[in-house]
Amino acid sequence: MKNTLPETTPFFARDRDWHPPAYTPGYKTSVLRSPQRALISLEGTKSEITGPVFGHNTLGEFDNDLIINFAQPGESAIGERIMVYGRVLDERGRGVPGALVEFWQANAGGRYRHKKESYLAPLDPNFGGFGRTITDDDGNYAFRTIKPGPYPWPNGVNDWRPAHIHFSVFGHGFAQRLITQMYFEGDPMIWLCPIVKTIPDEAAIRSLVAALDMNASIPHDLRAYKFDIVLRGRRSTLFENRLEGN
Amino acid sequence: MVQPLNYLKESPSQTAGPYVHIGCTPNFAGLHGVYDKDLGAGPMVNDNTRGERITIRGFVYDGVGNALKDALVEVWQADADGFYNSPSETRGTADPNFFGWARCPGDMTTGEFVFETIKPGQVPFKDGRLMAPHISFWIVARGINIGLNTRMYFSDEEEANAVDPILSRIEHRMRVPTLIGQRDGDILTFNIHLQGEKETIFFDV
Ligand SMILES: [Fe+3]
């Protein structure tokens, strides 16, 4: 069944043991930016159950094509051409339609186009490193990009981020708001990264590793990685206010 | 053995990192020509929006009192009549001239965030009691592993605040002021303290 009727119930409680805790000294910046007191539970009121929903008129024609959306006409970004595709689901396994998904990343050499970035790898004049899309009626999304490179960062003396793409996702309720990162199958750097290791559960980490999908690849053009994103599910409406739509 | 419930697990959060602006506010980061304007940038109101105009200003401070220069703050609020502009709003239709959501990166030099909006109406709690006017905040930044949820209430709403179902059940009363934006004319000052003596109350929503 498609998840198209507006839903009005609260979300499942968030499993805080599955997410990284706020204080993770291996990731040094978290030390002074982590609340130390207990969160106060606020079971969903209208203010959390509702959330902004974005129309397709939000998007420009090339927002989901990082290979060309910052490039000079006729040129394209340097690097391994890939497509990232998947579904935005909720914890009940239902597709989330109309979810705005934003993504950003370093270029093929591991360099971000940002004034505070100082890594010696060169900028690619044809790569901006950001895009966005909105999921279809079944929760599907896809975009084209180049595979980002790993990069060093100031934490330990020799810490490197694995190749990754940052994701920001809007579902249907403000309490579903999520920022996370996607990693690539087979990358040994994943298991060395202090930011990855803020996540306590290895199964949770694996859920952020995109799988190479040769069936979805386009011969002589690009390879595909599949990355599903799961947002919080909503509680049942069955015995709350109506029988339909459960 | 029992039947499996077959629920999925929510994707674990990861920090927004130092370059969140590239993805969420590229024009602010100096990356022009792809998005006409940054999502959620600028005034939340137009000439036809109903309600009392206010400006919210504040900083996000770390545990030693430094203002973050790389935070991203989002707000979500009801319209002047207390309706949310959301498909999940079933009590009525929100003001079509008020979207109710915005995002603002902290200024790269000072860290200040600013929202030009309206004062929201009251929204009922699940038992029907009215909640005091409030705006939901969501804060992400480098070093924040999972986005932080809080609320700003209004200092000029003492009576409504006193009976607000959320505020009134907070055990440590001395922490309640961390949720109150201080009103002076049309300006609300709302500072967020991630840690320390003045740590803001954050919610598990
Ligand atoms: Fe990154």
CSV table of C-alpha atoms and ligand atoms in Angstrom, one decimal:
chain,number,residue,atom,x,y,z
A,1,MET,CA,0.0,0.0,0.0
A,2,LYS,CA,1.3,3.4,-0.8
A,3,ASN,CA,1.9,5.8,2.0
A,4,THR,CA,0.0,8.7,0.4
A,5,LEU,CA,-2.7,9.5,2.9
A,6,PRO,CA,-1.5,12.2,5.3
A,7,GLU,CA,-0.6,10.5,8.6
A,8,THR,CA,-1.3,12.2,11.9
A,9,THR,CA,0.2,9.8,14.5
A,10,PRO,CA,3.4,10.3,16.5
A,11,PHE,CA,6.6,8.6,15.5
A,12,PHE,CA,8.1,5.5,17.0
A,13,ALA,CA,10.5,6.3,19.9
A,14,ARG,CA,14.0,6.9,18.6
A,15,ASP,CA,16.4,4.1,19.5
A,16,ARG,CA,19.2,6.3,21.0
A,17,ASP,CA,21.5,3.2,21.5
A,18,TRP,CA,21.5,2.8,17.7
A,19,HIS,CA,22.6,6.3,17.0
A,20,PRO,CA,25.9,7.8,18.1
A,21,PRO,CA,25.8,9.3,21.6
A,22,ALA,CA,26.5,13.0,21.8
A,23,TYR,CA,29.8,12.6,23.7
A,24,THR,CA,32.4,10.6,21.7
A,25,PRO,CA,35.9,11.6,22.8
A,26,GLY,CA,37.5,9.8,19.8
A,27,TYR,CA,35.9,12.5,17.7
A,28,LYS,CA,37.4,15.4,19.5
A,29,THR,CA,35.1,18.2,18.4
A,30,SER,CA,32.2,16.4,20.1
A,31,VAL,CA,33.7,16.9,23.5
A,32,LEU,CA,32.7,20.6,23.9
A,33,ARG,CA,29.6,20.3,21.7
A,34,SER,CA,27.8,17.5,23.4
A,35,PRO,CA,24.9,18.1,25.8
A,36,GLN,CA,25.7,16.4,29.1
A,37,ARG,CA,22.2,16.4,30.7
A,38,ALA,CA,19.5,14.0,29.9
A,39,LEU,CA,17.2,14.8,27.0
A,40,ILE,CA,13.6,15.5,28.1
A,41,SER,CA,11.2,13.2,26.4
A,42,LEU,CA,8.6,14.9,24.4
A,43,GLU,CA,6.2,12.4,22.9
A,44,GLY,CA,4.9,13.7,19.6
A,45,THR,CA,2.7,16.8,19.7
A,46,LYS,CA,1.5,18.5,16.5
A,47,SER,CA,4.8,20.4,16.5
A,48,GLU,CA,6.8,17.3,16.0
A,49,ILE,CA,4.3,15.2,14.0
A,50,THR,CA,4.0,17.9,11.3
A,51,GLY,CA,6.8,19.1,9.1
A,52,PRO,CA,7.5,21.0,5.9
A,53,VAL,CA,6.9,19.2,2.6
A,54,PHE,CA,8.6,20.4,-0.5
A,55,GLY,CA,7.2,20.5,-4.0
A,56,HIS,CA,9.0,19.4,-7.2
A,57,ASN,CA,9.1,23.1,-8.2
A,58,THR,CA,11.8,23.5,-5.6
A,59,LEU,CA,14.2,21.6,-7.9
A,60,GLY,CA,16.2,22.8,-10.8
A,61,GLU,CA,16.7,20.7,-13.9
A,62,PHE,CA,20.2,19.5,-13.0
A,63,ASP,CA,20.0,19.5,-9.2
A,64,ASN,CA,20.4,15.7,-9.2
A,65,ASP,CA,23.4,15.6,-11.6
A,66,LEU,CA,26.6,16.6,-9.8
A,67,ILE,CA,28.6,15.5,-12.9
A,68,ILE,CA,27.4,18.6,-14.8
A,69,ASN,CA,25.5,20.9,-12.4
A,70,PHE,CA,28.6,23.0,-11.7
A,71,ALA,CA,30.4,22.3,-14.9
A,72,GLN,CA,31.1,24.6,-17.9
A,73,PRO,CA,28.8,23.8,-20.8
A,74,GLY,CA,30.1,20.6,-22.6
A,75,GLU,CA,32.4,19.7,-19.7
A,76,SER,CA,32.0,17.4,-16.8
A,77,ALA,CA,33.5,16.6,-13.4
A,78,ILE,CA,36.7,14.5,-13.2
A,79,GLY,CA,36.5,11.1,-11.4
A,80,GLU,CA,34.8,7.8,-11.3
A,81,ARG,CA,31.3,8.3,-12.7
A,82,ILE,CA,28.7,6.7,-10.5
A,83,MET,CA,25.0,6.8,-9.8
A,84,VAL,CA,23.6,6.6,-6.3
A,85,TYR,CA,20.1,5.3,-6.0
A,86,GLY,CA,17.8,3.9,-3.4
A,87,ARG,CA,14.6,4.4,-1.5
A,88,VAL,CA,13.7,6.5,1.5
A,89,LEU,CA,11.7,4.2,3.7
A,90,ASP,CA,10.3,4.4,7.2
A,91,GLU,CA,10.8,1.9,9.9
A,92,ARG,CA,7.7,0.1,8.8
A,93,GLY,CA,9.3,-0.6,5.4
A,94,ARG,CA,7.0,1.8,3.6
A,95,GLY,CA,8.4,4.1,0.9
A,96,VAL,CA,8.4,7.8,1.9
A,97,PRO,CA,7.1,9.8,-1.1
A,98,GLY,CA,8.0,13.5,-1.5
A,99,ALA,CA,11.0,13.4,0.7
A,100,LEU,CA,13.5,16.1,0.0
A,101,VAL,CA,17.1,14.6,-0.1
A,102,GLU,CA,20.1,16.9,-0.1
A,103,PHE,CA,23.7,15.6,-0.6
A,104,TRP,CA,27.2,17.1,-0.6
A,105,GLN,CA,30.7,15.6,-1.0
A,106,ALA,CA,34.3,16.1,-1.7
A,107,ASN,CA,35.7,15.9,-5.3
A,108,ALA,CA,37.5,12.8,-6.7
A,109,GLY,CA,40.7,14.0,-4.9
A,110,GLY,CA,39.0,14.4,-1.6
A,111,ARG,CA,38.8,18.2,-1.7
A,112,TYR,CA,35.7,20.2,-0.8
A,113,ARG,CA,34.8,23.5,-2.5
A,114,HIS,CA,34.7,25.5,0.7
A,115,LYS,CA,36.6,28.5,1.9
A,116,LYS,CA,37.6,26.9,5.2
A,117,GLU,CA,39.0,23.8,3.4
A,118,SER,CA,42.8,23.7,3.2
A,119,TYR,CA,43.7,20.2,1.9
A,120,LEU,CA,46.4,20.3,-0.7
A,121,ALA,CA,44.4,18.3,-3.3
A,122,PRO,CA,43.2,20.4,-6.2
A,123,LEU,CA,39.7,21.7,-6.8
A,124,ASP,CA,38.0,20.5,-9.9
A,125,PRO,CA,36.8,23.5,-11.8
A,126,ASN,CA,33.8,21.5,-13.0
A,127,PHE,CA,32.6,20.1,-9.7
A,128,GLY,CA,30.6,21.9,-7.0
A,129,GLY,CA,29.9,18.9,-4.9
A,130,PHE,CA,26.2,19.3,-4.0
A,131,GLY,CA,22.8,18.4,-5.3
A,132,ARG,CA,19.3,17.5,-4.2
A,133,THR,CA,16.2,15.6,-5.3
A,134,ILE,CA,12.7,14.6,-4.1
A,135,THR,CA,11.6,11.0,-3.8
A,136,ASP,CA,8.9,9.6,-6.1
A,137,ASP,CA,5.6,8.0,-5.1
A,138,ASP,CA,7.3,4.9,-3.9
A,139,GLY,CA,10.2,6.7,-2.1
A,140,ASN,CA,12.7,6.2,-4.9
A,141,TYR,CA,15.5,8.7,-5.5
A,142,ALA,CA,18.7,8.7,-7.7
A,143,PHE,CA,21.4,11.1,-8.7
A,144,ARG,CA,24.6,11.1,-10.7
A,145,THR,CA,28.0,12.1,-9.3
A,146,ILE,CA,31.6,11.1,-9.2
A,147,LYS,CA,33.0,9.0,-6.5
A,148,PRO,CA,34.5,11.2,-3.7
A,149,GLY,CA,38.0,10.7,-2.6
A,150,PRO,CA,39.1,10.1,1.1
A,151,TYR,CA,40.6,13.1,2.8
A,152,PRO,CA,42.7,13.8,5.9
A,153,TRP,CA,41.2,15.9,8.7
A,154,PRO,CA,42.6,17.3,11.9
A,155,ASN,CA,41.6,15.0,14.7
A,156,GLY,CA,44.3,12.4,15.4
A,157,VAL,CA,47.7,13.0,13.7
A,158,ASN,CA,46.8,10.8,10.8
A,159,ASP,CA,43.0,10.5,10.6
A,160,TRP,CA,41.4,10.2,7.2
A,161,ARG,CA,37.7,10.2,6.3
A,162,PRO,CA,36.7,7.2,4.2
A,163,ALA,CA,35.1,8.2,0.9
A,164,HIS,CA,31.6,9.4,1.8
A,165,ILE,CA,28.6,11.4,0.7
A,166,HIS,CA,26.7,13.5,3.3
A,167,PHE,CA,22.9,13.3,3.2
A,168,SER,CA,20.2,15.5,4.7
A,169,VAL,CA,16.7,14.1,4.6
A,170,PHE,CA,13.2,15.6,5.3
A,171,GLY,CA,10.4,13.1,5.7
A,172,HIS,CA,6.9,14.2,6.6
A,173,GLY,CA,7.4,15.3,10.2
A,174,PHE,CA,10.0,17.6,11.8
A,175,ALA,CA,10.9,14.7,14.2
A,176,GLN,CA,12.0,12.7,11.2
A,177,ARG,CA,14.7,15.2,10.3
A,178,LEU,CA,18.0,13.4,9.7
A,179,ILE,CA,21.5,14.1,8.6
A,180,THR,CA,23.8,11.1,7.9
A,181,GLN,CA,26.6,9.9,5.7
A,182,MET,CA,26.9,7.2,3.0
A,183,TYR,CA,30.0,5.0,2.7
A,184,PHE,CA,31.2,2.7,-0.1
A,185,GLU,CA,31.3,-1.0,-0.1
A,186,GLY,CA,34.8,-2.5,0.3
A,187,ASP,CA,36.5,0.7,1.6
A,188,PRO,CA,39.0,-0.3,4.4
A,189,MET,CA,39.0,3.3,5.6
A,190,ILE,CA,35.5,3.0,7.0
A,191,TRP,CA,36.7,0.9,10.0
A,192,LEU,CA,39.5,3.4,10.9
A,193,CYS,CA,37.4,6.5,11.0
A,194,PRO,CA,36.7,8.2,14.4
A,195,ILE,CA,33.4,9.7,13.0
A,196,VAL,CA,32.2,6.3,11.8
A,197,LYS,CA,33.2,4.9,15.2
A,198,THR,CA,30.9,7.3,17.0
A,199,ILE,CA,28.2,4.8,16.0
A,200,PRO,CA,28.4,2.1,18.7
A,201,ASP,CA,26.8,-0.8,16.8
A,202,GLU,CA,28.6,-2.5,13.9
A,203,ALA,CA,25.3,-3.4,12.3
A,204,ALA,CA,24.3,0.2,12.4
A,205,ILE,CA,27.5,1.2,10.6
A,206,ARG,CA,26.9,-1.4,8.0
A,207,SER,CA,23.5,0.1,7.3
A,208,LEU,CA,25.3,3.2,6.0
A,209,VAL,CA,27.5,1.3,3.5
A,210,ALA,CA,26.1,1.5,0.0
A,211,ALA,CA,26.3,-1.7,-2.1
A,212,LEU,CA,27.9,-1.8,-5.6
A,213,ASP,CA,25.1,-2.8,-7.9
A,214,MET,CA,26.4,-3.9,-11.3
A,215,ASN,CA,22.8,-4.6,-12.5
A,216,ALA,CA,21.9,-1.0,-12.2
A,217,SER,CA,25.1,0.2,-13.7
A,218,ILE,CA,25.2,1.6,-17.3
A,219,PRO,CA,27.8,-0.2,-19.4
A,220,HIS,CA,30.6,2.0,-20.7
A,221,ASP,CA,29.2,4.9,-18.7
A,222,LEU,CA,28.8,4.6,-14.9
A,223,ARG,CA,28.5,2.2,-12.0
A,224,ALA,CA,25.7,2.2,-9.5
A,225,TYR,CA,25.6,2.2,-5.7
A,226,LYS,CA,22.4,1.4,-3.8
A,227,PHE,CA,21.8,3.3,-0.6
A,228,ASP,CA,18.5,3.1,1.2
A,229,ILE,CA,17.7,5.6,3.9
A,230,VAL,CA,15.4,4.7,6.8
A,231,LEU,CA,13.4,7.4,8.6
A,232,ARG,CA,11.4,6.9,11.8
A,233,GLY,CA,8.1,5.1,11.4
A,234,ARG,CA,4.7,6.3,12.7
A,235,ARG,CA,2.7,4.6,15.3
A,236,SER,CA,-0.4,2.7,14.2
A,237,THR,CA,-3.7,4.5,13.8
A,238,LEU,CA,-5.7,1.4,14.2
A,239,PHE,CA,-6.9,1.9,17.7
A,240,GLU,CA,-6.1,5.6,18.0
A,241,ASN,CA,-8.7,7.3,15.9
A,242,ARG,CA,-9.7,5.4,12.8
A,243,LEU,CA,-9.7,2.0,11.4
A,244,GLU,CA,-8.6,2.8,7.8
A,245,GLY,CA,-5.1,3.6,6.8
A,246,ASN,CA,-3.4,1.4,9.3
B,1,MET,CA,10.9,-18.8,18.0
B,2,VAL,CA,8.4,-16.1,17.3
B,3,GLN,CA,7.3,-14.4,14.2
B,4,PRO,CA,9.7,-11.5,13.3
B,5,LEU,CA,8.3,-8.0,13.5
B,6,ASN,CA,10.2,-7.0,10.4
B,7,TYR,CA,10.7,-3.4,11.4
B,8,LEU,CA,13.6,-1.6,9.8
B,9,LYS,CA,16.1,0.4,11.9
B,10,GLU,CA,16.3,4.1,11.4
B,11,SER,CA,19.5,5.1,9.5
B,12,PRO,CA,22.0,6.1,12.2
B,13,SER,CA,22.8,9.8,12.3
B,14,GLN,CA,26.2,11.2,11.5
B,15,THR,CA,27.5,14.7,12.1
B,16,ALA,CA,26.7,17.3,9.5
B,17,GLY,CA,30.5,18.1,9.5
B,18,PRO,CA,32.2,21.3,8.7
B,19,TYR,CA,30.9,21.6,5.2
B,20,VAL,CA,27.2,21.3,5.7
B,21,HIS,CA,26.8,24.7,4.0
B,22,ILE,CA,28.0,23.3,0.7
B,23,GLY,CA,25.0,21.0,0.7
B,24,CYS,CA,22.3,23.0,2.5
B,25,THR,CA,23.2,26.6,1.9
B,26,PRO,CA,25.5,26.6,-1.1
B,27,ASN,CA,24.9,30.3,-2.0
B,28,PHE,CA,25.8,31.3,1.5
B,29,ALA,CA,29.0,29.2,1.0
B,30,GLY,CA,29.8,31.2,-2.1
B,31,LEU,CA,28.7,28.5,-4.6
B,32,HIS,CA,26.4,30.3,-7.0
B,33,GLY,CA,24.7,29.3,-10.2
B,34,VAL,CA,23.2,26.0,-9.2
B,35,TYR,CA,20.3,26.9,-6.9
B,36,ASP,CA,18.5,30.2,-7.4
B,37,LYS,CA,18.4,30.8,-3.7
B,38,ASP,CA,19.2,28.7,-0.7
B,39,LEU,CA,16.4,26.6,0.7
B,40,GLY,CA,14.8,28.3,3.7
B,41,ALA,CA,16.9,31.5,3.3
B,42,GLY,CA,15.5,35.0,3.9
B,43,PRO,CA,12.3,36.3,5.5
B,44,MET,CA,9.7,33.7,6.3
B,45,VAL,CA,6.9,36.2,5.7
B,46,ASN,CA,5.6,38.1,2.7
B,47,ASP,CA,3.3,41.2,2.6
B,48,ASN,CA,0.2,38.9,2.9
B,49,THR,CA,1.3,36.8,5.8
B,50,ARG,CA,-1.0,37.1,8.8
B,51,GLY,CA,0.5,37.8,12.2
B,52,GLU,CA,2.8,39.8,14.3
B,53,ARG,CA,6.3,40.3,12.8
B,54,ILE,CA,9.2,39.3,14.9
B,55,THR,CA,12.9,38.8,14.5
B,56,ILE,CA,14.7,36.0,16.3
B,57,ARG,CA,18.5,36.4,16.9
B,58,GLY,CA,20.9,34.2,18.7
B,59,PHE,CA,24.1,32.2,18.9
B,60,VAL,CA,25.0,28.6,19.5
B,61,TYR,CA,27.6,28.3,22.2
B,62,ASP,CA,29.9,25.4,23.0
B,63,GLY,CA,30.9,24.2,26.5
B,64,VAL,CA,33.5,26.9,27.1
B,65,GLY,CA,31.3,29.7,25.8
B,66,ASN,CA,32.6,30.0,22.2
B,67,ALA,CA,30.0,30.8,19.6
B,68,LEU,CA,29.9,28.2,16.9
B,69,LYS,CA,30.8,29.6,13.4
B,70,ASP,CA,29.7,26.5,11.6
B,71,ALA,CA,26.3,25.6,13.0
B,72,LEU,CA,23.1,25.3,10.9
B,73,VAL,CA,19.8,26.1,12.6
B,74,GLU,CA,16.4,25.2,11.3
B,75,VAL,CA,13.0,26.3,12.7
B,76,TRP,CA,9.5,25.0,12.3
B,77,GLN,CA,6.4,26.8,13.6
B,78,ALA,CA,2.7,27.2,13.3
B,79,ASP,CA,1.1,30.2,11.7
B,80,ALA,CA,-0.6,33.1,13.5
B,81,ASP,CA,-3.7,30.9,14.2
B,82,GLY,CA,-1.8,27.9,15.4
B,83,PHE,CA,-2.0,25.8,12.2
B,84,TYR,CA,1.0,24.0,10.7
B,85,ASN,CA,1.5,24.2,6.9
B,86,SER,CA,1.8,20.4,6.6
B,87,PRO,CA,-0.2,17.6,5.1
B,88,SER,CA,-0.4,16.1,8.7
B,89,GLU,CA,-2.2,19.2,9.9
B,90,THR,CA,-5.8,18.0,10.1
B,91,ARG,CA,-7.4,20.7,12.3
B,92,GLY,CA,-7.6,23.4,9.6
B,93,THR,CA,-5.8,25.1,6.7
B,94,ALA,CA,-2.7,27.1,7.5
B,95,ASP,CA,-2.0,30.5,6.1
B,96,PRO,CA,-1.0,29.9,2.4
B,97,ASN,CA,1.4,32.8,2.8
B,98,PHE,CA,3.3,31.2,5.6
B,99,PHE,CA,5.4,28.1,5.0
B,100,GLY,CA,6.6,27.9,8.7
B,101,TRP,CA,10.0,26.4,8.1
B,102,ALA,CA,13.4,28.1,7.5
B,103,ARG,CA,17.1,27.4,8.0
B,104,CYS,CA,19.9,29.8,8.8
B,105,PRO,CA,23.6,29.1,8.9
B,106,GLY,CA,25.4,30.9,11.7
B,107,ASP,CA,27.4,33.9,10.4
B,108,MET,CA,30.9,32.7,9.4
B,109,THR,CA,32.5,35.5,11.4
B,110,THR,CA,30.2,36.0,14.5
B,111,GLY,CA,28.1,32.8,14.5
B,112,GLU,CA,24.8,34.7,14.8
B,113,PHE,CA,21.6,33.3,13.3
B,114,VAL,CA,18.6,35.4,12.4
B,115,PHE,CA,15.0,34.5,11.5
B,116,GLU,CA,12.5,37.0,10.4
B,117,THR,CA,9.1,35.5,11.1
B,118,ILE,CA,5.8,35.9,12.9
B,119,LYS,CA,4.8,35.0,16.3
B,120,PRO,CA,2.9,31.6,16.1
B,121,GLY,CA,-0.5,31.0,17.5
B,122,GLN,CA,-1.2,28.3,20.1
B,123,VAL,CA,-1.3,24.7,19.2
B,124,PRO,CA,-3.1,22.1,21.3
B,125,PHE,CA,-1.3,19.4,23.2
B,126,LYS,CA,-2.6,15.8,22.6
B,127,ASP,CA,-5.1,16.1,25.5
B,128,GLY,CA,-6.5,19.4,24.1
B,129,ARG,CA,-4.8,21.8,26.5
B,130,LEU,CA,-3.2,24.6,24.6
B,131,MET,CA,0.6,24.8,24.5
B,132,ALA,CA,2.1,28.2,24.8
B,133,PRO,CA,3.3,29.8,21.6
B,134,HIS,CA,6.6,28.2,20.7
B,135,ILE,CA,8.9,27.6,17.7
B,136,SER,CA,10.7,24.2,17.2
B,137,PHE,CA,14.5,24.4,16.7
B,138,TRP,CA,16.8,21.8,15.2
B,139,ILE,CA,20.6,22.4,15.4
B,140,VAL,CA,23.3,20.5,13.6
B,141,ALA,CA,27.1,21.3,13.3
B,142,ARG,CA,30.5,19.7,13.2
B,143,GLY,CA,30.9,17.8,16.4
B,144,ILE,CA,27.2,17.3,16.9
B,145,ASN,CA,26.6,13.6,16.3
B,146,ILE,CA,22.8,13.7,16.1
B,147,GLY,CA,20.7,16.8,15.5
B,148,LEU,CA,19.5,18.6,18.6
B,149,ASN,CA,15.8,19.4,19.1
B,150,THR,CA,14.7,22.2,21.3
B,151,ARG,CA,11.9,24.9,21.5
B,152,MET,CA,11.8,28.6,21.9
B,153,TYR,CA,9.0,30.0,24.0
B,154,PHE,CA,8.2,33.7,24.5
B,155,SER,CA,9.1,35.9,27.5
B,156,ASP,CA,5.9,38.0,26.9
B,157,GLU,CA,3.7,34.9,27.4
B,158,GLU,CA,4.2,34.3,31.1
B,159,GLU,CA,0.6,33.2,31.7
B,160,ALA,CA,0.6,30.7,28.8
B,161,ASN,CA,4.0,29.5,29.7
B,162,ALA,CA,3.0,28.8,33.3
B,163,VAL,CA,0.4,26.3,32.2
B,164,ASP,CA,2.2,24.9,29.1
B,165,PRO,CA,2.0,21.1,29.3
B,166,ILE,CA,5.7,20.7,28.4
B,167,LEU,CA,7.2,23.6,30.4
B,168,SER,CA,5.2,22.8,33.5
B,169,ARG,CA,6.4,19.3,33.8
B,170,ILE,CA,10.1,20.1,33.7
B,171,GLU,CA,11.5,19.0,37.0
B,172,HIS,CA,14.5,21.3,37.2
B,173,ARG,CA,12.8,24.6,37.2
B,174,MET,CA,16.0,26.6,37.0
B,175,ARG,CA,16.5,25.2,33.5
B,176,VAL,CA,13.2,26.4,32.1
B,177,PRO,CA,14.5,29.9,31.2
B,178,THR,CA,16.9,28.2,28.7
B,179,LEU,CA,13.7,27.6,26.6
B,180,ILE,CA,12.5,31.2,26.8
B,181,GLY,CA,13.3,33.7,24.0
B,182,GLN,CA,13.8,37.2,25.6
B,183,ARG,CA,11.6,39.7,23.9
B,184,ASP,CA,12.6,43.4,23.5
B,185,GLY,CA,10.3,45.2,21.0
B,186,ASP,CA,10.1,43.0,17.9
B,187,ILE,CA,13.4,41.3,18.7
B,188,LEU,CA,13.6,37.9,20.4
B,189,THR,CA,17.0,36.8,21.7
B,190,PHE,CA,17.4,33.1,21.9
B,191,ASN,CA,20.8,31.7,22.6
B,192,ILE,CA,21.5,28.0,22.6
B,193,HIS,CA,24.1,26.5,25.0
B,194,LEU,CA,25.2,23.1,24.0
B,195,GLN,CA,26.9,22.3,27.3
B,196,GLY,CA,27.8,23.8,30.7
B,197,GLU,CA,26.1,25.8,33.4
B,198,LYS,CA,23.5,27.2,31.0
B,199,GLU,CA,23.0,24.1,28.9
B,200,THR,CA,19.8,24.4,26.9
B,201,ILE,CA,17.1,21.9,27.5
B,202,PHE,CA,17.1,19.5,24.5
B,203,PHE,CA,14.2,17.2,23.8
B,204,ASP,CA,14.0,13.5,22.7
B,205,VAL,CA,11.1,14.2,20.3
C,1,FE,FE,32.8,15.1,4.6
